[in-house]
Amino acid sequence: MGRYADSLLTEGEVVVLRTRQHWLALVGRARAGVALFVGGLLLLFLIAYFNVAPGTLRDILSGVALIMLALGVVVFLYRLWIWWAQDYIITNRRLLKVTGVLNKRSGDSSLEKINDAILSQSVFGRMFNFGDLEILTAADQAVDRYHMLNNPKEFKKTMLTQKHNLETEFIYGRPPTPPRH
């Protein structure tokens, strides 16, 4: 079974680049799960370190710690699922952004309508290879924003190359790209 985004491709449309947000975006969104998990580990460590006597207090603290550990794992796995379900795609005709796990949301921008793309990368973003990309159309308004995009320079270069290739096809009257099989 293919990805949901693949079912949105039109005849003759080919995926050139597929990516998603950087893994640090996942860590940022899953910080509550990570904090619960670390808090549960810390509580278990403290129970053992202070050698809490067996009994009701130890049972309650151990139960709370185990619940924290379990909730932390569940929250992290849920955020991982959301992160994994997103697709940022460049095809030979358009940009496609698909998000959502059960309820899907997709938006696309035709390459021929794109005027420019503004890439913003902090020092930290350049070190870890992520950034924000804003896609501008004829209205000079950002139509789509890609926050914490993984490998944003490659994404922007690929998008501009595909835009140029599409414009060249129109100028020289080449036949459209053949259908996918």
Coordinates of C-alpha atoms in Angstrom, one line a residue:
M1 CA 0.0 0.0 0.0
G2 CA 1.4 3.3 -1.0
R3 CA 1.4 6.6 0.9
Y4 CA -1.7 8.8 0.8
A5 CA 0.2 11.5 -1.1
D6 CA 1.0 9.1 -3.9
S7 CA -2.8 8.7 -4.5
L8 CA -3.0 12.5 -5.2
L9 CA -0.6 12.5 -8.1
T10 CA -2.1 13.2 -11.6
E11 CA -1.3 11.3 -14.8
G12 CA 2.3 11.9 -15.8
E13 CA 3.2 13.5 -12.5
V14 CA 6.5 12.2 -11.0
V15 CA 7.8 12.6 -7.5
V16 CA 11.2 14.3 -7.7
L17 CA 11.8 14.9 -3.9
R18 CA 10.0 13.7 -0.8
T19 CA 10.8 15.0 2.7
R20 CA 9.2 16.0 6.0
Q21 CA 10.1 18.2 8.9
H22 CA 13.4 17.8 10.6
W23 CA 13.6 15.2 13.4
L24 CA 14.2 18.1 15.9
A25 CA 10.6 19.2 15.2
L26 CA 9.5 15.8 16.5
V27 CA 11.6 16.3 19.6
G28 CA 10.1 19.7 20.2
R29 CA 6.5 18.5 19.8
A30 CA 7.1 15.4 21.9
R31 CA 8.8 17.2 24.8
A32 CA 5.9 16.5 27.1
G33 CA 6.3 12.8 26.5
V34 CA 10.0 12.9 27.0
A35 CA 9.5 14.9 30.2
L36 CA 7.1 12.4 31.5
F37 CA 9.4 9.5 30.7
V38 CA 12.4 11.2 32.3
G39 CA 10.4 12.1 35.3
G40 CA 9.3 8.5 35.7
L41 CA 12.8 7.3 35.5
L42 CA 14.0 9.9 38.0
L43 CA 11.2 8.9 40.4
L44 CA 12.2 5.3 40.2
F45 CA 15.9 6.3 40.7
L46 CA 14.9 8.3 43.8
I47 CA 12.9 5.4 45.2
A48 CA 15.9 3.1 44.9
Y49 CA 18.5 5.8 46.0
F50 CA 16.7 6.7 49.2
N51 CA 15.7 3.1 49.7
V52 CA 12.1 3.8 50.4
A53 CA 10.8 1.1 52.7
P54 CA 8.5 -1.5 51.2
G55 CA 4.9 -0.6 51.9
T56 CA 2.1 1.7 50.8
L57 CA 4.3 4.8 50.1
R58 CA 6.7 2.8 47.9
D59 CA 3.8 1.1 46.1
I60 CA 2.2 4.5 45.4
L61 CA 5.4 6.1 44.2
S62 CA 6.3 3.1 42.0
G63 CA 2.8 3.1 40.5
V64 CA 3.1 6.8 39.7
A65 CA 6.5 6.3 38.2
L66 CA 5.3 3.5 36.0
I67 CA 2.3 5.5 34.9
M68 CA 4.6 8.4 34.0
L69 CA 6.8 6.1 32.0
A70 CA 3.9 4.5 30.1
L71 CA 2.3 7.9 29.4
G72 CA 5.6 9.3 28.2
V73 CA 6.0 6.4 25.7
V74 CA 2.4 6.8 24.5
V75 CA 2.7 10.6 24.0
F76 CA 6.1 10.2 22.2
L77 CA 4.7 7.4 19.9
Y78 CA 1.7 9.5 19.0
R79 CA 3.8 12.5 18.1
L80 CA 6.1 10.2 16.1
W81 CA 3.1 8.9 14.2
I82 CA 2.0 12.4 13.3
W83 CA 5.5 13.4 12.2
W84 CA 5.9 10.3 10.1
A85 CA 2.5 10.8 8.4
Q86 CA 3.5 14.1 6.8
D87 CA 4.9 14.4 3.3
Y88 CA 6.4 17.5 1.6
I89 CA 6.7 16.6 -2.0
I90 CA 8.1 18.2 -5.1
T91 CA 6.9 16.8 -8.4
N92 CA 7.6 17.7 -11.9
R93 CA 4.4 20.0 -11.8
R94 CA 3.8 21.2 -8.3
L95 CA 4.6 21.3 -4.6
L96 CA 2.4 19.0 -2.4
K97 CA 2.1 19.2 1.4
V98 CA 0.2 16.4 3.1
T99 CA -0.4 16.2 6.8
G100 CA -2.6 14.3 9.2
V101 CA -2.8 10.7 10.4
L102 CA -6.5 9.7 10.1
N103 CA -7.9 12.9 8.8
K104 CA -5.7 14.1 5.9
R105 CA -5.1 17.6 4.8
S106 CA -3.3 18.3 1.5
G107 CA -2.4 21.6 -0.1
D108 CA -0.5 22.1 -3.3
S109 CA 1.1 25.0 -5.3
S110 CA 1.6 24.8 -9.0
L111 CA 5.2 25.3 -9.9
E112 CA 4.3 27.8 -12.7
K113 CA 2.5 30.1 -10.2
I114 CA 5.5 30.3 -7.8
N115 CA 7.5 33.5 -8.0
D116 CA 10.0 33.1 -5.3
A117 CA 10.8 31.2 -2.1
I118 CA 12.3 32.8 1.0
L119 CA 14.5 30.5 3.1
S120 CA 15.3 31.4 6.7
Q121 CA 17.9 29.5 8.6
S122 CA 19.2 30.3 12.1
V123 CA 22.8 29.4 13.1
F124 CA 21.3 26.4 14.9
G125 CA 19.3 25.5 11.8
R126 CA 22.4 25.7 9.6
M127 CA 24.3 23.4 12.0
F128 CA 21.5 20.8 12.0
N129 CA 20.3 21.4 8.4
F130 CA 16.8 22.6 8.9
G131 CA 15.0 25.9 8.1
D132 CA 11.8 27.6 7.3
L133 CA 10.7 28.0 3.7
E134 CA 8.0 30.5 2.5
I135 CA 6.6 30.0 -1.0
L136 CA 5.5 33.3 -2.7
T137 CA 3.1 33.6 -5.6
A138 CA 2.1 36.5 -7.9
A139 CA 0.3 38.1 -5.0
D140 CA 3.7 38.3 -3.2
Q141 CA 2.1 36.7 -0.2
A142 CA 3.3 33.5 1.4
V143 CA 1.0 30.8 0.1
D144 CA 2.6 28.0 2.0
R145 CA 5.1 27.8 4.9
Y146 CA 7.3 24.8 5.5
H147 CA 8.4 25.1 9.2
M148 CA 11.6 23.3 10.3
L149 CA 12.0 21.7 6.9
N150 CA 14.6 19.0 6.6
N151 CA 17.4 19.9 4.2
P152 CA 15.8 23.2 3.1
K153 CA 18.5 24.3 0.6
E154 CA 18.1 21.1 -1.4
F155 CA 14.3 21.4 -1.3
K156 CA 14.5 25.0 -2.6
K157 CA 17.1 24.2 -5.3
T158 CA 15.0 21.1 -6.5
M159 CA 11.8 23.2 -6.6
L160 CA 13.4 26.0 -8.6
T161 CA 15.0 23.4 -11.0
Q162 CA 11.7 21.7 -11.6
K163 CA 10.0 25.2 -12.1
H164 CA 12.7 26.0 -14.7
N165 CA 12.2 22.6 -16.4
L166 CA 8.4 23.1 -16.5
E167 CA 8.8 26.6 -18.0
T168 CA 11.3 25.3 -20.6
E169 CA 8.7 22.6 -21.7
F170 CA 6.2 25.4 -22.3
I171 CA 8.6 27.7 -24.1
Y172 CA 9.9 25.1 -26.5
G173 CA 6.6 23.3 -27.0
R174 CA 7.9 19.9 -25.8
P175 CA 5.2 17.3 -25.3
P176 CA 4.0 16.9 -21.7
T177 CA 5.8 14.3 -19.6
P178 CA 4.6 10.7 -20.3
P179 CA 2.0 9.1 -17.9
R180 CA 3.2 7.0 -15.0
H181 CA 2.9 3.2 -15.3

